[in-house]
Amino acid sequence: MRIGNVKLSGYAALAPMAGVADRAFRELCMTFGAGYCVSEMVSSKGIAYHSKKSAELMEISDSERPCAVQIFGTEPDTMADAARFAMQYRPEVIDINMGCPAPKIAGSGSGAALMRDPELCGRIVQAVSRAVEIPVTVKIRSGFDSAHINAVEVAKILEKNGAQAVTVHGRTKEQFYAPPVNYDIIREVKQALSIPVIGNGDVCDAKSAQYVLEYTGCDYLMIGRGALGNPWVFREINEYFDKGIIIPPPTLEEKCDVLLRHISAVVEYKGERVGMREARKHTAYYLKGFKNAAKLRNLAFSMETKEDLINLIAEIKNSNRH
């Protein structure tokens, strides 16, 4: 799998999830076999207004490469300027968000709302493609709503204007993350384009990965919610396709060790006060399937210090040893 001249390993990428797929989580997923990752989305206007927070979202470490910086916005020139600014962080790819369903994003005309104006989508891609010398990709949805399933039309315009790969999330903006996923539209986009198509939507293990790849014919997969509290999903998929085996799930000890490793990195990068507050949601994802999960989640959402996390892990082991 290649995006322009960028070679990807494995079979699946980590999706750009705002507030979740930060540097710590991207690095962790790459160690478990993700072949590619994309930053949290960055506002092009935030860059134009010299937002320090927006700039920080573009920071990429060597251990999470190849990595794309994802930008969002509605103005072609402002998006092009943001892409140029991103180049100082040496991303391998610039990704454009045309799929976010969040009211704050789509309500301003960005994200998935752009799919209502395919020609504007094309102008944005053209401006960004001309602004940088690295590949430009786009993440879209099946359409804005069930009455406007236009992913094929939009994807053709994106390719015509310079996109070198398209990721398709098989849901509409109106669906958010509600079922079902429309894998037919991913297949139709793949059949209509000559550039790589990445399939996205409800891939959570090796079997679902196999189904989506075979049914849609897409070139690669992108995993979002299926990786939350489960960075092992990339290892599972790689082992299944490379060796034909389903590896056993992680042990209690491994889950606890990776949880501590993950949150330690969050604290290192963001400081204990901010890091531990963000750690609460990450920890809750890891608790899925544990005994006494409700009690453990309550403890997780009251954490203030790394010592609290260590105590929680001791409680997890005590409650789930057998």
Tab-separated table of C-alpha atoms in Angstrom:
chain	number	residue	atom	x	y	z
A	1	MET	CA	0.000	0.000	0.000
A	2	ARG	CA	1.368	3.383	-1.010
A	3	ILE	CA	0.061	6.910	-0.731
A	4	GLY	CA	2.054	8.655	-3.407
A	5	ASN	CA	5.635	7.818	-2.529
A	6	VAL	CA	4.814	6.938	1.097
A	7	LYS	CA	4.882	3.208	1.793
A	8	LEU	CA	2.593	1.852	4.507
A	9	SER	CA	3.169	-1.419	6.335
A	10	GLY	CA	0.529	-3.734	7.737
A	11	TYR	CA	-3.135	-3.521	6.903
A	12	ALA	CA	-4.647	-0.781	9.058
A	13	ALA	CA	-4.116	2.808	10.184
A	14	LEU	CA	-5.157	4.589	13.354
A	15	ALA	CA	-7.940	7.076	12.634
A	16	PRO	CA	-7.729	10.769	13.561
A	17	MET	CA	-9.931	10.966	16.660
A	18	ALA	CA	-10.146	14.384	18.314
A	19	GLY	CA	-9.264	14.293	21.984
A	20	VAL	CA	-8.167	10.660	21.810
A	21	ALA	CA	-5.619	9.970	19.064
A	22	ASP	CA	-2.951	12.180	20.581
A	23	ARG	CA	0.791	11.632	20.360
A	24	ALA	CA	0.850	9.111	23.241
A	25	PHE	CA	-1.896	6.941	21.729
A	26	ARG	CA	-0.509	7.169	18.211
A	27	GLU	CA	2.923	6.035	19.388
A	28	LEU	CA	1.376	3.160	21.323
A	29	CYS	CA	-0.709	1.917	18.398
A	30	MET	CA	2.290	2.067	16.079
A	31	THR	CA	4.229	-0.225	18.436
A	32	PHE	CA	1.359	-2.733	18.153
A	33	GLY	CA	1.420	-2.772	14.373
A	34	ALA	CA	-0.554	0.186	13.062
A	35	GLY	CA	1.034	0.938	9.707
A	36	TYR	CA	0.094	4.602	9.576
A	37	CYS	CA	-1.556	7.217	11.757
A	38	VAL	CA	-3.215	10.596	11.399
A	39	SER	CA	-3.096	13.485	13.850
A	40	GLU	CA	-6.052	14.954	15.630
A	41	MET	CA	-7.739	17.464	13.343
A	42	VAL	CA	-6.244	20.952	13.307
A	43	SER	CA	-8.196	24.105	12.513
A	44	SER	CA	-6.841	26.003	9.525
A	45	LYS	CA	-8.221	29.215	11.015
A	46	GLY	CA	-6.553	28.364	14.310
A	47	ILE	CA	-3.246	28.255	12.462
A	48	ALA	CA	-4.064	31.531	10.714
A	49	TYR	CA	-4.704	33.142	14.111
A	50	HIS	CA	-1.429	31.715	15.502
A	51	SER	CA	-3.131	29.368	17.971
A	52	LYS	CA	-0.491	27.651	20.095
A	53	LYS	CA	-2.842	24.729	20.771
A	54	SER	CA	-3.425	24.169	17.043
A	55	ALA	CA	0.302	24.176	16.389
A	56	GLU	CA	0.926	21.676	19.201
A	57	LEU	CA	-1.502	19.225	17.594
A	58	MET	CA	0.812	19.027	14.580
A	59	GLU	CA	3.833	17.776	16.530
A	60	ILE	CA	4.984	14.346	15.332
A	61	SER	CA	7.618	12.109	16.926
A	62	ASP	CA	9.818	9.740	14.937
A	63	SER	CA	8.158	6.703	16.545
A	64	GLU	CA	4.760	7.475	15.027
A	65	ARG	CA	5.806	7.737	11.401
A	66	PRO	CA	4.499	7.565	8.754
A	67	CYS	CA	2.022	10.109	10.030
A	68	ALA	CA	-0.332	12.624	8.428
A	69	VAL	CA	-1.333	15.992	9.795
A	70	GLN	CA	-5.069	16.461	9.353
A	71	ILE	CA	-6.468	19.943	8.779
A	72	PHE	CA	-10.030	21.214	8.489
A	73	GLY	CA	-11.694	24.371	7.233
A	74	THR	CA	-13.783	25.816	4.425
A	75	GLU	CA	-11.514	28.330	2.686
A	76	PRO	CA	-9.115	26.945	0.044
A	77	ASP	CA	-6.444	29.617	0.569
A	78	THR	CA	-6.536	29.316	4.364
A	79	MET	CA	-6.307	25.529	4.092
A	80	ALA	CA	-3.328	25.867	1.756
A	81	ASP	CA	-1.608	28.189	4.241
A	82	ALA	CA	-2.256	25.710	7.066
A	83	ALA	CA	-0.737	22.906	4.994
A	84	ARG	CA	2.371	24.987	4.348
A	85	PHE	CA	2.643	25.744	8.058
A	86	ALA	CA	2.334	22.029	8.874
A	87	MET	CA	5.391	21.227	6.791
A	88	GLN	CA	7.720	22.392	9.569
A	89	TYR	CA	6.642	19.271	11.518
A	90	ARG	CA	7.684	17.033	8.619
A	91	PRO	CA	4.486	15.008	8.124
A	92	GLU	CA	4.556	12.354	5.427
A	93	VAL	CA	1.024	13.283	4.296
A	94	ILE	CA	-1.461	16.145	4.616
A	95	ASP	CA	-4.975	14.839	5.256
A	96	ILE	CA	-8.102	16.960	4.833
A	97	ASN	CA	-11.099	16.375	7.076
A	98	MET	CA	-14.348	16.253	5.129
A	99	GLY	CA	-15.996	13.704	7.388
A	100	CYS	CA	-16.287	15.005	10.953
A	101	PRO	CA	-19.969	14.953	12.035
A	102	ALA	CA	-19.554	16.965	15.263
A	103	PRO	CA	-21.953	19.941	15.415
A	104	LYS	CA	-19.126	22.322	16.302
A	105	ILE	CA	-17.269	21.361	13.114
A	106	ALA	CA	-20.029	20.544	10.628
A	107	GLY	CA	-22.144	23.423	11.954
A	108	SER	CA	-19.522	25.876	10.721
A	109	GLY	CA	-19.532	24.320	7.254
A	110	SER	CA	-16.390	22.233	7.782
A	111	GLY	CA	-15.980	18.474	8.146
A	112	ALA	CA	-18.823	16.401	6.724
A	113	ALA	CA	-20.801	19.539	5.827
A	114	LEU	CA	-18.397	20.120	2.946
A	115	MET	CA	-19.907	17.114	1.157
A	116	ARG	CA	-22.930	19.278	0.398
A	117	ASP	CA	-20.676	21.319	-1.903
A	118	PRO	CA	-18.581	18.912	-4.005
A	119	GLU	CA	-17.069	21.698	-6.096
A	120	LEU	CA	-15.768	23.451	-2.981
A	121	CYS	CA	-14.279	20.125	-1.885
A	122	GLY	CA	-12.385	20.051	-5.165
A	123	ARG	CA	-11.114	23.613	-4.819
A	124	ILE	CA	-9.822	22.924	-1.311
A	125	VAL	CA	-7.945	19.801	-2.424
A	126	GLN	CA	-6.512	21.592	-5.427
A	127	ALA	CA	-5.261	24.509	-3.302
A	128	VAL	CA	-3.677	22.231	-0.693
A	129	SER	CA	-2.128	19.938	-3.320
A	130	ARG	CA	-0.483	22.920	-5.008
A	131	ALA	CA	0.784	24.256	-1.677
A	132	VAL	CA	2.828	21.224	-0.600
A	133	GLU	CA	5.046	18.643	-2.256
A	134	ILE	CA	3.888	15.679	-0.155
A	135	PRO	CA	0.774	13.568	-0.836
A	136	VAL	CA	-2.622	15.018	0.037
A	137	THR	CA	-5.427	12.710	1.137
A	138	VAL	CA	-9.034	13.266	2.189
A	139	LYS	CA	-11.353	11.593	4.692
A	140	ILE	CA	-15.042	11.669	3.747
A	141	ARG	CA	-18.300	9.981	4.727
A	142	SER	CA	-20.899	8.231	2.601
A	143	GLY	CA	-22.772	11.524	2.400
A	144	PHE	CA	-24.349	14.265	4.477
A	145	ASP	CA	-27.565	12.333	5.098
A	146	SER	CA	-29.478	9.365	3.719
A	147	ALA	CA	-31.003	11.507	0.973
A	148	HIS	CA	-27.597	12.637	-0.244
A	149	ILE	CA	-25.272	9.638	-0.556
A	150	ASN	CA	-22.690	11.249	-2.824
A	151	ALA	CA	-19.345	9.764	-1.763
A	152	VAL	CA	-18.631	8.532	-5.299
A	153	GLU	CA	-19.269	11.942	-6.845
A	154	VAL	CA	-17.168	13.714	-4.221
A	155	ALA	CA	-14.348	11.158	-4.394
A	156	LYS	CA	-14.060	11.534	-8.182
A	157	ILE	CA	-13.748	15.306	-7.794
A	158	LEU	CA	-11.122	14.864	-5.078
A	159	GLU	CA	-9.056	12.568	-7.293
A	160	LYS	CA	-9.374	14.953	-10.245
A	161	ASN	CA	-8.046	17.802	-8.103
A	162	GLY	CA	-4.992	16.039	-6.743
A	163	ALA	CA	-5.972	13.757	-3.866
A	164	GLN	CA	-3.670	10.730	-3.755
A	165	ALA	CA	-5.896	8.599	-1.510
A	166	VAL	CA	-9.398	8.801	-0.066
A	167	THR	CA	-10.651	7.336	3.212
A	168	VAL	CA	-14.372	6.566	3.255
A	169	HIS	CA	-16.289	6.187	6.510
A	170	GLY	CA	-19.396	4.255	5.533
A	171	ARG	CA	-21.850	6.385	7.491
A	172	THR	CA	-23.542	9.721	6.841
A	173	LYS	CA	-22.982	12.843	8.876
A	174	GLU	CA	-26.498	12.468	10.303
A	175	GLN	CA	-25.722	8.942	11.539
A	176	PHE	CA	-22.683	9.977	13.556
A	177	TYR	CA	-21.625	6.468	14.683
A	178	ALA	CA	-25.005	4.722	14.682
A	179	PRO	CA	-25.412	1.504	12.697
A	180	PRO	CA	-25.417	0.354	10.020
A	181	VAL	CA	-22.172	0.952	8.132
A	182	ASN	CA	-22.701	1.227	4.381
A	183	TYR	CA	-19.916	-0.956	3.002
A	184	ASP	CA	-21.520	-0.842	-0.453
A	185	ILE	CA	-20.592	2.827	-0.820
A	186	ILE	CA	-16.965	2.083	0.074
A	187	ARG	CA	-16.944	-0.588	-2.633
A	188	GLU	CA	-18.485	1.811	-5.140
A	189	VAL	CA	-15.858	4.457	-4.392
A	190	LYS	CA	-13.102	1.878	-4.796
A	191	GLN	CA	-14.475	0.812	-8.172
A	192	ALA	CA	-14.718	4.433	-9.333
A	193	LEU	CA	-11.184	5.586	-8.451
A	194	SER	CA	-7.680	4.749	-9.570
A	195	ILE	CA	-6.055	6.087	-6.382
A	196	PRO	CA	-6.028	4.019	-3.134
A	197	VAL	CA	-9.217	3.842	-1.100
A	198	ILE	CA	-9.099	3.264	2.660
A	199	GLY	CA	-12.158	1.693	4.308
A	200	ASN	CA	-13.384	2.920	7.687
A	201	GLY	CA	-16.257	1.899	9.933
A	202	ASP	CA	-16.700	-0.759	12.645
A	203	VAL	CA	-13.437	-2.629	12.085
A	204	CYS	CA	-12.665	-3.981	15.538
A	205	ASP	CA	-10.878	-7.322	15.075
A	206	ALA	CA	-9.319	-9.652	12.521
A	207	LYS	CA	-12.601	-11.082	11.239
A	208	SER	CA	-14.242	-7.708	10.673
A	209	ALA	CA	-11.058	-6.517	8.969
A	210	GLN	CA	-11.158	-9.502	6.625
A	211	TYR	CA	-14.823	-8.898	5.825
A	212	VAL	CA	-14.384	-5.207	5.003
A	213	LEU	CA	-11.290	-5.769	2.857
A	214	GLU	CA	-12.883	-8.611	0.906
A	215	TYR	CA	-16.341	-7.088	0.548
A	216	THR	CA	-15.285	-3.596	-0.456
A	217	GLY	CA	-12.026	-4.387	-2.247
A	218	CYS	CA	-10.474	-1.366	-0.529
A	219	ASP	CA	-6.696	-1.076	-0.349
A	220	TYR	CA	-6.267	-0.478	3.363
A	221	LEU	CA	-8.257	-0.069	6.576
A	222	MET	CA	-8.625	2.687	9.124
A	223	ILE	CA	-9.585	1.890	12.718
A	224	GLY	CA	-10.988	4.413	15.157
A	225	ARG	CA	-13.228	3.345	18.022
A	226	GLY	CA	-12.147	-0.281	17.605
A	227	ALA	CA	-8.702	0.697	18.897
A	228	LEU	CA	-9.892	2.511	22.020
A	229	GLY	CA	-8.528	0.611	24.988
A	230	ASN	CA	-7.472	-1.987	22.448
A	231	PRO	CA	-4.199	-1.090	20.695
A	232	TRP	CA	-3.691	-4.841	20.288
A	233	VAL	CA	-6.225	-4.829	17.437
A	234	PHE	CA	-3.480	-3.920	14.947
A	235	ARG	CA	-1.307	-6.826	16.078
A	236	GLU	CA	-4.289	-9.170	15.843
A	237	ILE	CA	-5.075	-8.096	12.274
A	238	ASN	CA	-1.460	-8.328	11.123
A	239	GLU	CA	-0.989	-11.797	12.597
A	240	TYR	CA	-4.220	-13.013	11.016
A	241	PHE	CA	-3.383	-11.805	7.511
A	242	ASP	CA	0.322	-12.650	7.664
A	243	LYS	CA	0.146	-16.010	9.423
A	244	GLY	CA	-3.493	-17.064	9.326
A	245	ILE	CA	-3.787	-17.265	13.104
A	246	ILE	CA	-6.003	-15.607	15.675
A	247	ILE	CA	-3.746	-14.668	18.555
A	248	PRO	CA	-5.101	-14.930	22.105
A	249	PRO	CA	-6.310	-11.740	23.776
A	250	PRO	CA	-3.897	-9.900	26.044
A	251	THR	CA	-3.537	-11.178	29.580
A	252	LEU	CA	-4.603	-9.218	32.631
A	253	GLU	CA	-0.964	-8.359	33.298
A	254	GLU	CA	-0.401	-7.118	29.749
A	255	LYS	CA	-3.533	-4.982	29.810
A	256	CYS	CA	-2.460	-3.361	33.058
A	257	ASP	CA	1.112	-2.872	31.876
A	258	VAL	CA	-0.012	-1.217	28.627
A	259	LEU	CA	-2.534	0.963	30.464
A	260	LEU	CA	0.248	2.216	32.747
A	261	ARG	CA	2.576	2.731	29.792
A	262	HIS	CA	-0.082	4.638	27.864
A	263	ILE	CA	-1.054	6.971	30.676
A	264	SER	CA	2.556	7.524	31.702
A	265	ALA	CA	3.220	8.850	28.193
A	266	VAL	CA	0.165	11.117	28.352
A	267	VAL	CA	1.425	12.562	31.637
A	268	GLU	CA	4.946	12.952	30.265
A	269	TYR	CA	3.740	14.932	27.248
A	270	LYS	CA	0.995	16.992	28.904
A	271	GLY	CA	1.941	17.214	32.579
A	272	GLU	CA	0.223	15.433	35.445
A	273	ARG	CA	-2.694	17.832	35.947
A	274	VAL	CA	-3.854	17.860	32.322
A	275	GLY	CA	-2.617	14.348	31.555
A	276	MET	CA	-4.483	12.652	34.391
A	277	ARG	CA	-7.727	14.360	33.496
A	278	GLU	CA	-7.381	13.131	29.940
A	279	ALA	CA	-6.315	9.724	31.278
A	280	ARG	CA	-9.744	9.149	32.780
A	281	LYS	CA	-11.473	8.495	29.446
A	282	HIS	CA	-8.588	6.377	28.154
A	283	THR	CA	-8.642	4.264	31.314
A	284	ALA	CA	-12.388	3.734	31.018
A	285	TYR	CA	-11.872	2.212	27.554
A	286	TYR	CA	-9.339	-0.277	28.919
A	287	LEU	CA	-11.796	-1.395	31.616
A	288	LYS	CA	-14.236	-2.913	29.144
A	289	GLY	CA	-14.754	-6.586	29.959
A	290	PHE	CA	-13.327	-6.446	33.459
A	291	LYS	CA	-15.266	-7.630	36.509
A	292	ASN	CA	-16.584	-4.786	38.662
A	293	ALA	CA	-16.139	-2.484	35.659
A	294	ALA	CA	-18.686	0.062	36.919
A	295	LYS	CA	-16.869	0.441	40.238
A	296	LEU	CA	-13.511	0.632	38.497
A	297	ARG	CA	-14.774	3.308	36.087
A	298	ASN	CA	-15.942	5.405	39.017
A	299	LEU	CA	-12.455	5.169	40.476
A	300	ALA	CA	-10.949	6.037	37.084
A	301	PHE	CA	-13.018	9.196	36.712
A	302	SER	CA	-11.840	10.464	40.083
A	303	MET	CA	-8.124	10.083	39.337
A	304	GLU	CA	-5.996	13.173	39.913
A	305	THR	CA	-2.445	11.815	40.090
A	306	LYS	CA	-0.379	9.040	38.600
A	307	GLU	CA	-0.358	7.446	42.051
A	308	ASP	CA	-4.152	7.184	41.759
A	309	LEU	CA	-3.657	5.238	38.529
A	310	ILE	CA	-1.200	2.861	40.178
A	311	ASN	CA	-3.714	2.251	42.967
A	312	LEU	CA	-6.465	1.657	40.391
A	313	ILE	CA	-4.326	-0.888	38.565
A	314	ALA	CA	-3.767	-2.720	41.864
A	315	GLU	CA	-7.546	-2.781	42.346
A	316	ILE	CA	-8.063	-4.068	38.788
A	317	LYS	CA	-5.633	-6.932	39.406
A	318	ASN	CA	-7.193	-7.710	42.777
A	319	SER	CA	-10.737	-7.785	41.334
A	320	ASN	CA	-9.908	-9.751	38.178
A	321	ARG	CA	-7.062	-12.055	39.138
A	322	HIS	CA	-9.183	-15.170	38.676
